[in-house]
Amino acid sequence: MKINGIEVKIFDNIKWLYRTCYNEVASAIKKSARPVIGFATGSSPLPLYKIIVEEFGKGKISFKNCVSFNLDEYIGFNASDKNSYAYYMNNNLFNHIDINRKNINLIDGSAKSCEKEAKRYDRLLAKENIDLQILGIGTSGHIGFNEPGTNPGLGTHVTELNQRTINDNSRFFNNNLELTPKSAITMGIKDILKAKRIILIATGKAKANVIIQMLYGAIHPGFPASYLKNHKNVCLYLDKEAANLIRLN
Ligand code: F6R
């Protein structure tokens, strides 16, 4: 089904949701001799990465020729920090598949100059076309860490995190707001929209509101995910709870 130009898939069965997302990844990999995949972190894509690792174990998929980009990283965190997104990617995916380390692009949140690091990443991104971008959505309406108020024309940049995002992320930091990162480096909305295809995964009732705002609200900087409506090839993968407020006539 399409709602305001965005393809929406609603699943009763969460396993099937992730299996269908896996098929997206497999098909992007099959289509290109050098597939470029944009990865997200957080809870939403985790079951997808689990399936990828399982299928890789069965010899069903290979990332040998694949190039990866990640959306974002917390400032002050490097790959050895258990809460960094680099650690998450290595631990949940990259260490278990055959992707060439040289082809993995991650943002270094511990760089001396985060501005320079953002520029470095942006130069790399400028040379590539992401075939498939995997996204989650924050309860602030962010994609990547493009929080409300972000200029959609920005490339990779340093950003302060929205209080809602800090509250949400505190679950990974013993619910301690003091320990939860307040800033990050993120790919821009402009970079995300360059991807040939975008799949956004949202599950659970906490996401129902932002899904409605994205689908029916105006396109404006106060709600960053609304810019996805400017893209021709976006698909939302929703479970029943995240889709709960969508009214089907
Ligand atoms: C993660 C990212 C974020 C998350 C979003 C949803 O790399 O860029 O935009 O996708 O915060 O997080 P979860 O999936 O944990 O609800």
GROMACS .gro file of C-alpha atoms and ligand atoms in nm:
model
  265
    1MET     CA    1   0.000   0.000   0.000
    2LYS     CA    2   0.114   0.357  -0.067
    3ILE     CA    3   0.042   0.648   0.166
    4ASN     CA    4   0.140   0.994   0.039
    5GLY     CA    5   0.397   0.842  -0.193
    6ILE     CA    6   0.555   0.616   0.068
    7GLU     CA    7   0.526   0.239   0.037
    8VAL     CA    8   0.402   0.091   0.365
    9LYS     CA    9   0.418  -0.276   0.461
   10ILE     CA   10   0.243  -0.386   0.779
   11PHE     CA   11   0.322  -0.725   0.927
   12ASP     CA   12   0.124  -0.935   1.176
   13ASN     CA   13   0.421  -1.158   1.210
   14ILE     CA   14   0.743  -0.988   1.318
   15LYS     CA   15   0.953  -1.278   1.190
   16TRP     CA   16   0.812  -1.226   0.845
   17LEU     CA   17   0.882  -0.851   0.869
   18TYR     CA   18   1.251  -0.918   0.926
   19ARG     CA   19   1.263  -1.198   0.672
   20THR     CA   20   1.127  -0.957   0.409
   21CYS     CA   21   1.388  -0.697   0.510
   22TYR     CA   22   1.650  -0.967   0.469
   23ASN     CA   23   1.521  -1.029   0.116
   24GLU     CA   24   1.573  -0.657   0.047
   25VAL     CA   25   1.937  -0.684   0.152
   26ALA     CA   26   1.987  -1.007  -0.045
   27SER     CA   27   1.834  -0.854  -0.355
   28ALA     CA   28   2.045  -0.534  -0.330
   29ILE     CA   29   2.352  -0.754  -0.306
   30LYS     CA   30   2.251  -0.965  -0.604
   31LYS     CA   31   2.181  -0.662  -0.822
   32SER     CA   32   2.525  -0.506  -0.810
   33ALA     CA   33   2.885  -0.620  -0.857
   34ARG     CA   34   2.980  -0.376  -0.578
   35PRO     CA   35   2.674  -0.319  -0.360
   36VAL     CA   36   2.683  -0.025  -0.120
   37ILE     CA   37   2.470  -0.076   0.190
   38GLY     CA   38   2.389   0.189   0.450
   39PHE     CA   39   2.347   0.039   0.797
   40ALA     CA   40   2.166   0.169   1.103
   41THR     CA   41   2.215   0.068   1.466
   42GLY     CA   42   1.970   0.060   1.758
   43SER     CA   43   1.708  -0.201   1.840
   44SER     CA   44   1.508  -0.193   1.518
   45PRO     CA   45   1.757  -0.356   1.276
   46LEU     CA   46   1.901  -0.608   1.526
   47PRO     CA   47   1.678  -0.904   1.427
   48LEU     CA   48   1.767  -0.834   1.063
   49TYR     CA   49   2.139  -0.858   1.141
   50LYS     CA   50   2.074  -1.184   1.324
   51ILE     CA   51   1.908  -1.331   1.012
   52ILE     CA   52   2.192  -1.206   0.791
   53VAL     CA   53   2.448  -1.379   1.014
   54GLU     CA   54   2.243  -1.702   1.012
   55GLU     CA   55   2.201  -1.698   0.634
   56PHE     CA   56   2.570  -1.621   0.590
   57GLY     CA   57   2.643  -1.926   0.809
   58LYS     CA   58   2.436  -2.137   0.569
   59GLY     CA   59   2.627  -2.000   0.270
   60LYS     CA   60   2.320  -1.817   0.138
   61ILE     CA   61   2.465  -1.463   0.125
   62SER     CA   62   2.805  -1.303   0.085
   63PHE     CA   63   2.926  -0.949   0.156
   64LYS     CA   64   3.262  -1.008  -0.013
   65ASN     CA   65   3.212  -0.731  -0.267
   66CYS     CA   66   3.001  -0.512  -0.046
   67VAL     CA   67   3.082  -0.161   0.080
   68SER     CA   68   2.918  -0.037   0.399
   69PHE     CA   69   2.842   0.301   0.551
   70ASN     CA   70   2.696   0.357   0.895
   71LEU     CA   71   2.463   0.640   0.974
   72ASP     CA   72   2.611   0.779   1.291
   73GLU     CA   73   2.830   0.754   1.600
   74TYR     CA   74   2.833   0.904   1.948
   75ILE     CA   75   3.098   1.166   2.012
   76GLY     CA   76   3.372   1.046   2.245
   77PHE     CA   77   3.321   0.678   2.161
   78ASN     CA   78   3.555   0.449   1.966
   79ALA     CA   79   3.519   0.093   1.840
   80SER     CA   80   3.640  -0.057   2.169
   81ASP     CA   81   3.367   0.116   2.371
   82LYS     CA   82   3.087  -0.135   2.420
   83ASN     CA   83   2.828   0.139   2.370
   84SER     CA   84   2.975   0.273   2.046
   85TYR     CA   85   2.794   0.206   1.723
   86ALA     CA   86   3.119   0.074   1.577
   87TYR     CA   87   3.126  -0.191   1.852
   88TYR     CA   88   2.760  -0.271   1.787
   89MET     CA   89   2.825  -0.321   1.414
   90ASN     CA   90   3.133  -0.536   1.467
   91ASN     CA   91   2.968  -0.739   1.738
   92ASN     CA   92   2.630  -0.791   1.571
   93LEU     CA   93   2.729  -0.811   1.206
   94PHE     CA   94   3.073  -0.738   1.065
   95ASN     CA   95   3.266  -0.989   1.279
   96HIS     CA   96   3.036  -1.267   1.157
   97ILE     CA   97   3.025  -1.208   0.781
   98ASP     CA   98   3.279  -1.193   0.499
   99ILE     CA   99   3.277  -0.817   0.437
  100ASN     CA  100   3.624  -0.686   0.358
  101ARG     CA  101   3.739  -0.467   0.651
  102LYS     CA  102   3.869  -0.212   0.400
  103ASN     CA  103   3.516  -0.167   0.269
  104ILE     CA  104   3.362  -0.087   0.608
  105ASN     CA  105   3.307   0.284   0.662
  106LEU     CA  106   3.241   0.390   1.018
  107ILE     CA  107   3.251   0.732   1.179
  108ASP     CA  108   3.520   0.770   1.445
  109GLY     CA  109   3.347   0.934   1.740
  110SER     CA  110   3.678   0.961   1.923
  111ALA     CA  111   3.845   1.168   1.650
  112LYS     CA  112   4.041   1.471   1.780
  113SER     CA  113   3.840   1.699   1.556
  114CYS     CA  114   3.483   1.582   1.505
  115GLU     CA  115   3.431   1.850   1.241
  116LYS     CA  116   3.722   1.710   1.040
  117GLU     CA  117   3.595   1.357   1.091
  118ALA     CA  118   3.253   1.459   0.959
  119LYS     CA  119   3.418   1.613   0.652
  120ARG     CA  120   3.630   1.303   0.595
  121TYR     CA  121   3.319   1.085   0.604
  122ASP     CA  122   3.131   1.319   0.377
  123ARG     CA  123   3.409   1.304   0.117
  124LEU     CA  124   3.386   0.923   0.120
  125LEU     CA  125   3.009   0.934   0.089
  126ALA     CA  126   3.026   1.180  -0.199
  127LYS     CA  127   3.213   0.920  -0.406
  128GLU     CA  128   2.952   0.649  -0.351
  129ASN     CA  129   2.589   0.580  -0.422
  130ILE     CA  130   2.420   0.384  -0.148
  131ASP     CA  131   2.207   0.112  -0.307
  132LEU     CA  132   2.007   0.028   0.003
  133GLN     CA  133   1.984   0.243   0.315
  134ILE     CA  134   1.846   0.079   0.630
  135LEU     CA  135   1.686   0.322   0.875
  136GLY     CA  136   1.513   0.330   1.211
  137ILE     CA  137   1.321   0.629   1.342
  138GLY     CA  138   1.352   0.802   1.677
  139THR     CA  139   1.056   0.917   1.887
  140SER     CA  140   1.184   1.271   1.821
  141GLY     CA  141   1.125   1.209   1.448
  142HIS     CA  142   1.496   1.177   1.377
  143ILE     CA  143   1.652   0.967   1.102
  144GLY     CA  144   2.019   0.901   1.163
  145PHE     CA  145   2.077   1.161   1.431
  146ASN     CA  146   1.916   1.440   1.232
  147GLU     CA  147   1.713   1.587   1.513
  148PRO     CA  148   1.423   1.833   1.484
  149GLY     CA  149   1.552   2.165   1.354
  150THR     CA  150   1.827   2.013   1.137
  151ASN     CA  151   1.891   2.182   0.804
  152PRO     CA  152   1.806   1.911   0.547
  153GLY     CA  153   2.082   2.039   0.318
  154LEU     CA  154   2.360   1.942   0.560
  155GLY     CA  155   2.597   1.655   0.484
  156THR     CA  156   2.766   1.458   0.761
  157HIS     CA  157   2.782   1.685   1.063
  158VAL     CA  158   2.824   1.717   1.436
  159THR     CA  159   2.496   1.741   1.625
  160GLU     CA  160   2.352   1.777   1.972
  161LEU     CA  161   2.101   1.506   2.058
  162ASN     CA  162   1.740   1.592   2.136
  163GLN     CA  163   1.629   1.535   2.497
  164ARG     CA  164   1.380   1.268   2.383
  165THR     CA  165   1.662   1.085   2.209
  166ILE     CA  166   1.883   1.109   2.518
  167ASN     CA  167   1.596   0.973   2.730
  168ASP     CA  168   1.533   0.687   2.483
  169ASN     CA  169   1.902   0.599   2.456
  170SER     CA  170   1.954   0.599   2.832
  171ARG     CA  171   1.821   0.240   2.831
  172PHE     CA  172   2.161   0.137   2.692
  173PHE     CA  173   2.339   0.329   2.970
  174ASN     CA  174   2.178   0.176   3.282
  175ASN     CA  175   1.901   0.436   3.252
  176ASN     CA  176   2.157   0.689   3.367
  177LEU     CA  177   2.106   1.019   3.183
  178GLU     CA  178   2.446   1.146   3.301
  179LEU     CA  179   2.622   0.862   3.120
  180THR     CA  180   2.409   0.887   2.804
  181PRO     CA  181   2.581   1.069   2.515
  182LYS     CA  182   2.454   1.416   2.433
  183SER     CA  183   2.618   1.462   2.094
  184ALA     CA  184   2.696   1.264   1.783
  185ILE     CA  185   2.825   1.277   1.427
  186THR     CA  186   2.561   1.183   1.173
  187MET     CA  187   2.510   1.150   0.802
  188GLY     CA  188   2.282   1.432   0.687
  189ILE     CA  189   1.929   1.409   0.554
  190LYS     CA  190   2.075   1.505   0.217
  191ASP     CA  191   2.310   1.203   0.229
  192ILE     CA  192   2.030   0.968   0.332
  193LEU     CA  193   1.804   1.085   0.049
  194LYS     CA  194   2.077   1.008  -0.206
  195ALA     CA  195   2.028   0.634  -0.149
  196LYS     CA  196   1.862   0.447  -0.433
  197ARG     CA  197   1.629   0.264  -0.198
  198ILE     CA  198   1.549   0.328   0.168
  199ILE     CA  199   1.385   0.084   0.406
  200LEU     CA  200   1.274   0.211   0.745
  201ILE     CA  201   1.197  -0.039   1.018
  202ALA     CA  202   0.968   0.062   1.306
  203THR     CA  203   0.817  -0.172   1.562
  204GLY     CA  204   0.628  -0.123   1.886
  205LYS     CA  205   0.366   0.122   2.001
  206ALA     CA  206   0.620   0.389   2.097
  207LYS     CA  207   0.671   0.449   1.722
  208ALA     CA  208   0.302   0.474   1.623
  209ASN     CA  209   0.290   0.851   1.665
  210VAL     CA  210   0.598   0.933   1.461
  211ILE     CA  211   0.483   0.704   1.183
  212ILE     CA  212   0.160   0.902   1.154
  213GLN     CA  213   0.348   1.233   1.159
  214MET     CA  214   0.585   1.111   0.889
  215LEU     CA  215   0.307   0.985   0.663
  216TYR     CA  216   0.051   1.263   0.705
  217GLY     CA  217   0.241   1.565   0.837
  218ALA     CA  218   0.399   1.849   0.641
  219ILE     CA  219   0.756   1.823   0.519
  220HIS     CA  220   0.953   2.051   0.748
  221PRO     CA  221   1.272   2.068   0.957
  222GLY     CA  222   1.075   2.025   1.281
  223PHE     CA  223   1.012   1.665   1.178
  224PRO     CA  224   1.322   1.530   0.999
  225ALA     CA  225   1.170   1.198   0.889
  226SER     CA  226   0.912   1.396   0.688
  227TYR     CA  227   1.182   1.452   0.423
  228LEU     CA  228   1.151   1.085   0.328
  229LYS     CA  229   0.838   1.190   0.139
  230ASN     CA  230   1.074   1.368  -0.104
  231HIS     CA  231   1.227   1.033  -0.198
  232LYS     CA  232   1.081   0.815  -0.473
  233ASN     CA  233   1.177   0.476  -0.334
  234VAL     CA  234   1.111   0.443   0.038
  235CYS     CA  235   0.942   0.150   0.208
  236LEU     CA  236   0.827   0.140   0.570
  237TYR     CA  237   0.840  -0.196   0.743
  238LEU     CA  238   0.597  -0.178   1.034
  239ASP     CA  239   0.458  -0.421   1.283
  240LYS     CA  240   0.093  -0.393   1.392
  241GLU     CA  241   0.179  -0.174   1.691
  242ALA     CA  242   0.385   0.082   1.501
  243ALA     CA  243   0.109   0.092   1.237
  244ASN     CA  244  -0.164   0.110   1.498
  245LEU     CA  245  -0.269   0.470   1.427
  246ILE     CA  246  -0.282   0.432   1.049
  247ARG     CA  247  -0.648   0.438   0.950
  248LEU     CA  248  -0.723   0.214   0.654
  249ASN     CA  249  -1.044   0.294   0.468
  250F6R     C1  250   2.085   0.451   1.467
  250F6R     C2  251   2.011   0.569   1.427
  250F6R     C3  252   1.885   0.611   1.493
  250F6R     C4  253   1.793   0.494   1.527
  250F6R     C5  254   1.668   0.544   1.597
  250F6R     C6  255   1.576   0.432   1.638
  250F6R     O1  256   2.201   0.434   1.389
  250F6R     O2  257   2.056   0.638   1.339
  250F6R     O3  258   1.818   0.700   1.409
  250F6R     O4  259   1.758   0.427   1.410
  250F6R     O5  260   1.703   0.617   1.711
  250F6R     O6  261   1.639   0.354   1.734
  250F6R     P1  262   1.575   0.216   1.782
  250F6R     O7  263   1.578   0.126   1.665
  250F6R     O8  264   1.669   0.170   1.890
  250F6R     O9  265   1.438   0.247   1.831
   0.00000   0.00000   0.00000
